[in-house]
XYZ file of C-alpha atoms in Angstrom:
154
model
C 11.313 5.658 15.908
C 11.174 3.161 13.790
C 11.215 4.841 9.633
C 7.764 3.497 8.177
C 5.744 4.598 10.833
C 7.745 8.447 10.811
C 7.263 8.599 7.127
C 3.500 8.054 7.295
C 3.199 10.404 10.449
C 5.222 13.044 6.682
C 2.633 12.647 4.456
C -0.074 12.622 6.894
C 1.661 16.411 8.289
C 2.007 16.823 4.825
C -1.868 16.114 3.857
C -3.317 18.255 7.290
C -0.813 21.782 6.083
C -2.453 21.333 2.623
C -6.057 20.575 3.554
C -5.461 23.638 6.115
C -4.780 26.172 2.787
C -8.576 25.371 1.824
C -7.074 26.307 -1.502
C -9.279 23.302 -4.517
C -5.130 23.133 -5.642
C -3.410 22.176 -2.302
C -6.778 19.757 -2.283
C -5.575 17.250 -4.480
C -1.734 16.939 -2.585
C -3.744 16.504 0.868
C -5.435 13.499 -0.765
C -2.233 11.557 -2.351
C -0.967 12.676 1.258
C -3.501 11.523 3.778
C -3.630 8.872 1.324
C -0.416 7.134 1.574
C -0.761 8.618 5.446
C -2.755 6.148 5.891
C -0.839 2.809 4.152
C 2.035 3.448 6.055
C 0.138 3.643 9.469
C -1.702 0.283 8.033
C 1.857 -1.405 7.181
C 2.989 -0.238 10.637
C 1.006 -2.455 12.590
C 1.305 -5.031 9.784
C 4.537 -4.698 10.394
C 5.163 -4.188 14.773
C 2.504 -8.210 14.303
C 5.539 -9.737 11.687
C 7.195 -11.753 13.417
C 10.677 -11.224 14.840
C 13.496 -12.370 12.072
C 10.380 -12.709 9.870
C 11.725 -9.738 8.160
C 8.230 -8.643 7.880
C 6.896 -11.268 6.100
C 3.552 -9.614 7.087
C 4.402 -6.361 4.514
C 5.572 -7.935 1.859
C 4.652 -9.448 -1.250
C 6.132 -12.403 -1.262
C 7.461 -15.253 1.064
C 9.333 -17.811 1.605
C 9.428 -20.658 3.381
C 12.650 -21.726 4.320
C 13.585 -24.589 7.221
C 15.507 -23.949 10.926
C 18.319 -25.971 11.868
C 15.943 -28.085 14.156
C 13.634 -29.268 11.030
C 11.069 -26.287 11.339
C 9.033 -25.015 9.256
C 8.787 -21.220 9.260
C 8.453 -18.145 6.233
C 9.911 -14.793 5.955
C 9.404 -11.882 3.699
C 10.992 -11.924 0.194
C 12.171 -8.593 -1.411
C 11.276 -5.034 -0.904
C 8.222 -5.174 -2.567
C 4.934 -4.757 -0.436
C 1.275 -5.410 -0.074
C -1.017 -2.879 -2.242
C -3.946 -1.430 -0.356
C -6.375 -4.518 -1.648
C -3.758 -6.902 0.250
C -3.719 -5.114 2.950
C -7.722 -4.974 3.238
C -7.303 -8.747 3.291
C -4.832 -8.959 5.442
C -6.400 -6.839 8.202
C -9.745 -9.170 7.389
C -7.557 -12.237 8.606
C -5.617 -11.158 11.665
C -9.672 -8.942 12.773
C -8.056 -5.760 12.537
C -10.915 -2.516 12.048
C -9.985 -0.245 9.795
C -13.046 2.272 8.679
C -12.603 1.067 4.929
C -15.641 3.487 3.579
C -13.857 6.706 4.447
C -10.255 5.407 3.015
C -12.132 4.462 0.375
C -13.208 7.105 -0.523
C -10.278 8.576 -0.499
C -8.110 5.556 -1.755
C -11.243 6.309 -5.353
C -9.991 10.290 -5.326
C -7.111 9.530 -4.976
C -6.126 6.916 -7.833
C -8.168 9.182 -10.287
C -5.888 12.041 -9.889
C -3.145 9.603 -10.480
C -4.059 7.643 -13.718
C -6.217 10.711 -14.941
C -8.439 13.756 -13.368
C -11.283 13.514 -11.609
C -14.625 14.783 -11.658
C -15.595 14.777 -8.239
C -16.050 19.002 -7.065
C -13.689 20.045 -4.975
C -16.442 20.587 -1.898
C -16.257 16.158 -2.334
C -12.599 15.924 -1.950
C -12.268 18.125 1.154
C -15.080 15.918 2.265
C -13.796 12.580 1.535
C -10.431 13.847 2.558
C -12.490 15.426 6.314
C -13.603 11.994 6.970
C -9.664 10.668 6.253
C -9.119 12.682 9.495
C -10.603 10.014 11.217
C -9.790 6.773 10.324
C -6.803 7.669 11.012
C -7.178 9.186 14.882
C -9.396 6.937 15.467
C -6.475 3.613 14.212
C -3.752 5.247 16.006
C -6.199 4.759 18.766
C -7.070 1.369 18.380
C -4.305 -0.395 16.548
C -1.245 1.919 16.845
C -2.020 2.247 21.418
C -0.326 5.151 20.758
C -1.700 9.057 20.947
C -2.816 10.449 18.135
C -2.446 14.079 18.991
C 1.571 13.680 20.793
C 1.783 11.038 17.718
C 1.058 13.209 15.220
C 2.497 16.441 16.837
Protein backbone atom coordinates (compact mmCIF):
# COMPACT_ATOMS: atom_id res chain seq x y z
CA UNK A 1 0.00 0.00 0.00
CA UNK A 2 1.22 3.46 -0.87
CA UNK A 3 2.37 5.51 2.16
CA UNK A 4 0.04 8.38 1.20
CA UNK A 5 -3.00 6.09 1.33
CA UNK A 6 -1.78 4.55 4.60
CA UNK A 7 -1.46 8.03 6.09
CA UNK A 8 -5.03 8.82 4.99
CA UNK A 9 -6.35 5.61 6.55
CA UNK A 10 -4.52 6.25 9.83
CA UNK A 11 -5.85 9.81 10.06
CA UNK A 12 -9.41 8.67 9.38
CA UNK A 13 -9.18 5.83 11.90
CA UNK A 14 -7.89 8.23 14.56
CA UNK A 15 -10.70 10.67 13.79
CA UNK A 16 -13.30 7.92 14.11
CA UNK A 17 -11.81 6.81 17.44
CA UNK A 18 -11.94 10.40 18.71
CA UNK A 19 -15.54 10.77 17.53
CA UNK A 20 -16.63 7.51 19.16
CA UNK A 21 -15.62 8.75 22.62
CA UNK A 22 -18.52 11.21 22.49
CA UNK A 23 -16.50 13.71 24.52
CA UNK A 24 -16.67 17.32 23.36
CA UNK A 25 -12.92 17.88 23.58
CA UNK A 26 -12.27 14.82 21.43
CA UNK A 27 -14.61 16.19 18.75
CA UNK A 28 -12.01 18.87 18.00
CA UNK A 29 -9.35 16.23 17.47
CA UNK A 30 -11.79 14.20 15.36
CA UNK A 31 -12.42 17.23 13.11
CA UNK A 32 -8.69 17.75 12.59
CA UNK A 33 -7.93 14.09 11.90
CA UNK A 34 -10.90 13.48 9.61
CA UNK A 35 -10.29 16.64 7.60
CA UNK A 36 -6.64 15.67 7.13
CA UNK A 37 -7.62 12.12 6.23
CA UNK A 38 -10.08 13.30 3.61
CA UNK A 39 -7.52 15.59 1.96
CA UNK A 40 -5.04 12.72 1.94
CA UNK A 41 -7.64 10.42 0.32
CA UNK A 42 -8.24 13.08 -2.32
CA UNK A 43 -4.49 13.38 -2.90
CA UNK A 44 -4.28 9.62 -3.26
CA UNK A 45 -6.71 9.81 -6.18
CA UNK A 46 -4.57 12.49 -7.81
CA UNK A 47 -1.42 10.45 -7.13
CA UNK A 48 -2.99 7.45 -8.85
CA UNK A 49 -3.91 9.60 -11.86
CA UNK A 50 -0.49 11.23 -12.21
CA UNK A 51 1.39 9.99 -15.27
CA UNK A 52 4.26 7.58 -14.57
CA UNK A 53 7.60 9.33 -14.20
CA UNK A 54 6.00 12.73 -13.52
CA UNK A 55 6.88 12.78 -9.80
CA UNK A 56 3.17 12.72 -8.98
CA UNK A 57 2.59 15.96 -10.84
CA UNK A 58 -1.09 16.24 -9.97
CA UNK A 59 -0.15 16.57 -6.28
CA UNK A 60 2.55 19.19 -6.67
CA UNK A 61 2.18 22.91 -6.31
CA UNK A 62 5.00 23.44 -8.80
CA UNK A 63 5.79 21.68 -12.03
CA UNK A 64 8.18 22.36 -14.88
CA UNK A 65 8.40 21.37 -18.51
CA UNK A 66 11.20 19.05 -19.55
CA UNK A 67 12.29 18.05 -23.02
CA UNK A 68 12.75 14.36 -23.70
CA UNK A 69 15.53 13.02 -25.94
CA UNK A 70 12.99 12.67 -28.78
CA UNK A 71 12.16 16.38 -28.52
CA UNK A 72 8.74 15.93 -26.93
CA UNK A 73 7.82 18.03 -23.93
CA UNK A 74 6.59 16.55 -20.68
CA UNK A 75 5.88 18.05 -17.29
CA UNK A 76 7.49 17.01 -14.03
CA UNK A 77 6.37 17.73 -10.47
CA UNK A 78 8.92 19.82 -8.58
CA UNK A 79 9.59 19.90 -4.84
CA UNK A 80 7.81 18.35 -1.89
CA UNK A 81 5.07 20.95 -1.43
CA UNK A 82 1.67 19.52 -2.29
CA UNK A 83 -1.59 21.19 -3.20
CA UNK A 84 -4.13 22.39 -0.65
CA UNK A 85 -7.92 22.29 -0.36
CA UNK A 86 -8.63 24.92 -3.02
CA UNK A 87 -6.16 23.42 -5.50
CA UNK A 88 -7.57 19.92 -4.95
CA UNK A 89 -11.09 21.21 -5.50
CA UNK A 90 -10.00 22.92 -8.71
CA UNK A 91 -8.14 19.87 -10.04
CA UNK A 92 -11.06 17.60 -9.24
CA UNK A 93 -13.34 19.93 -11.18
CA UNK A 94 -10.94 19.95 -14.15
CA UNK A 95 -10.59 16.15 -14.10
CA UNK A 96 -14.25 15.31 -13.47
CA UNK A 97 -13.63 13.75 -10.05
CA UNK A 98 -16.61 13.86 -7.71
CA UNK A 99 -16.52 14.80 -4.03
CA UNK A 100 -19.08 16.20 -1.61
CA UNK A 101 -17.53 19.64 -1.18
CA UNK A 102 -20.42 20.95 0.95
CA UNK A 103 -19.79 18.39 3.69
CA UNK A 104 -16.02 18.70 3.41
CA UNK A 105 -16.38 22.48 3.60
CA UNK A 106 -18.32 22.26 6.87
CA UNK A 107 -15.57 20.33 8.64
CA UNK A 108 -12.91 22.48 6.93
CA UNK A 109 -14.44 25.64 8.38
CA UNK A 110 -14.47 24.17 11.89
CA UNK A 111 -10.91 22.89 11.50
CA UNK A 112 -9.75 26.28 10.20
CA UNK A 113 -11.32 28.05 13.18
CA UNK A 114 -9.62 25.60 15.55
CA UNK A 115 -6.22 25.90 13.91
CA UNK A 116 -6.17 29.67 13.62
CA UNK A 117 -8.08 30.85 16.67
CA UNK A 118 -10.99 28.98 18.25
CA UNK A 119 -14.45 27.89 17.24
CA UNK A 120 -17.80 29.17 18.44
CA UNK A 121 -19.50 26.15 16.92
CA UNK A 122 -21.66 24.24 19.35
CA UNK A 123 -20.29 20.74 20.07
CA UNK A 124 -23.41 19.25 18.45
CA UNK A 125 -22.71 21.20 15.26
CA UNK A 126 -19.12 19.97 15.32
CA UNK A 127 -20.41 16.41 15.78
CA UNK A 128 -22.85 16.80 12.88
CA UNK A 129 -20.10 18.12 10.58
CA UNK A 130 -17.88 15.21 11.58
CA UNK A 131 -20.67 12.70 10.99
CA UNK A 132 -21.07 14.17 7.50
CA UNK A 133 -17.47 13.33 6.72
CA UNK A 134 -18.24 9.63 7.13
CA UNK A 135 -20.56 9.89 4.13
CA UNK A 136 -17.85 11.69 2.14
CA UNK A 137 -15.22 9.08 2.97
CA UNK A 138 -17.44 6.09 2.22
CA UNK A 139 -18.69 7.46 -1.10
CA UNK A 140 -15.25 8.61 -2.28
CA UNK A 141 -13.59 5.29 -1.47
CA UNK A 142 -16.34 3.38 -3.29
CA UNK A 143 -16.76 5.60 -6.33
CA UNK A 144 -13.35 7.17 -6.92
CA UNK A 145 -10.85 4.73 -5.43
CA UNK A 146 -12.88 1.63 -6.38
CA UNK A 147 -12.28 0.07 -2.97
CA UNK A 148 -14.48 -1.36 -0.24
CA UNK A 149 -14.50 1.23 2.58
CA UNK A 150 -14.85 -1.35 5.34
CA UNK A 151 -12.02 -3.44 3.94
CA UNK A 152 -9.78 -0.42 3.37
CA UNK A 153 -10.42 1.27 6.71
CA UNK A 154 -10.78 -1.82 8.88
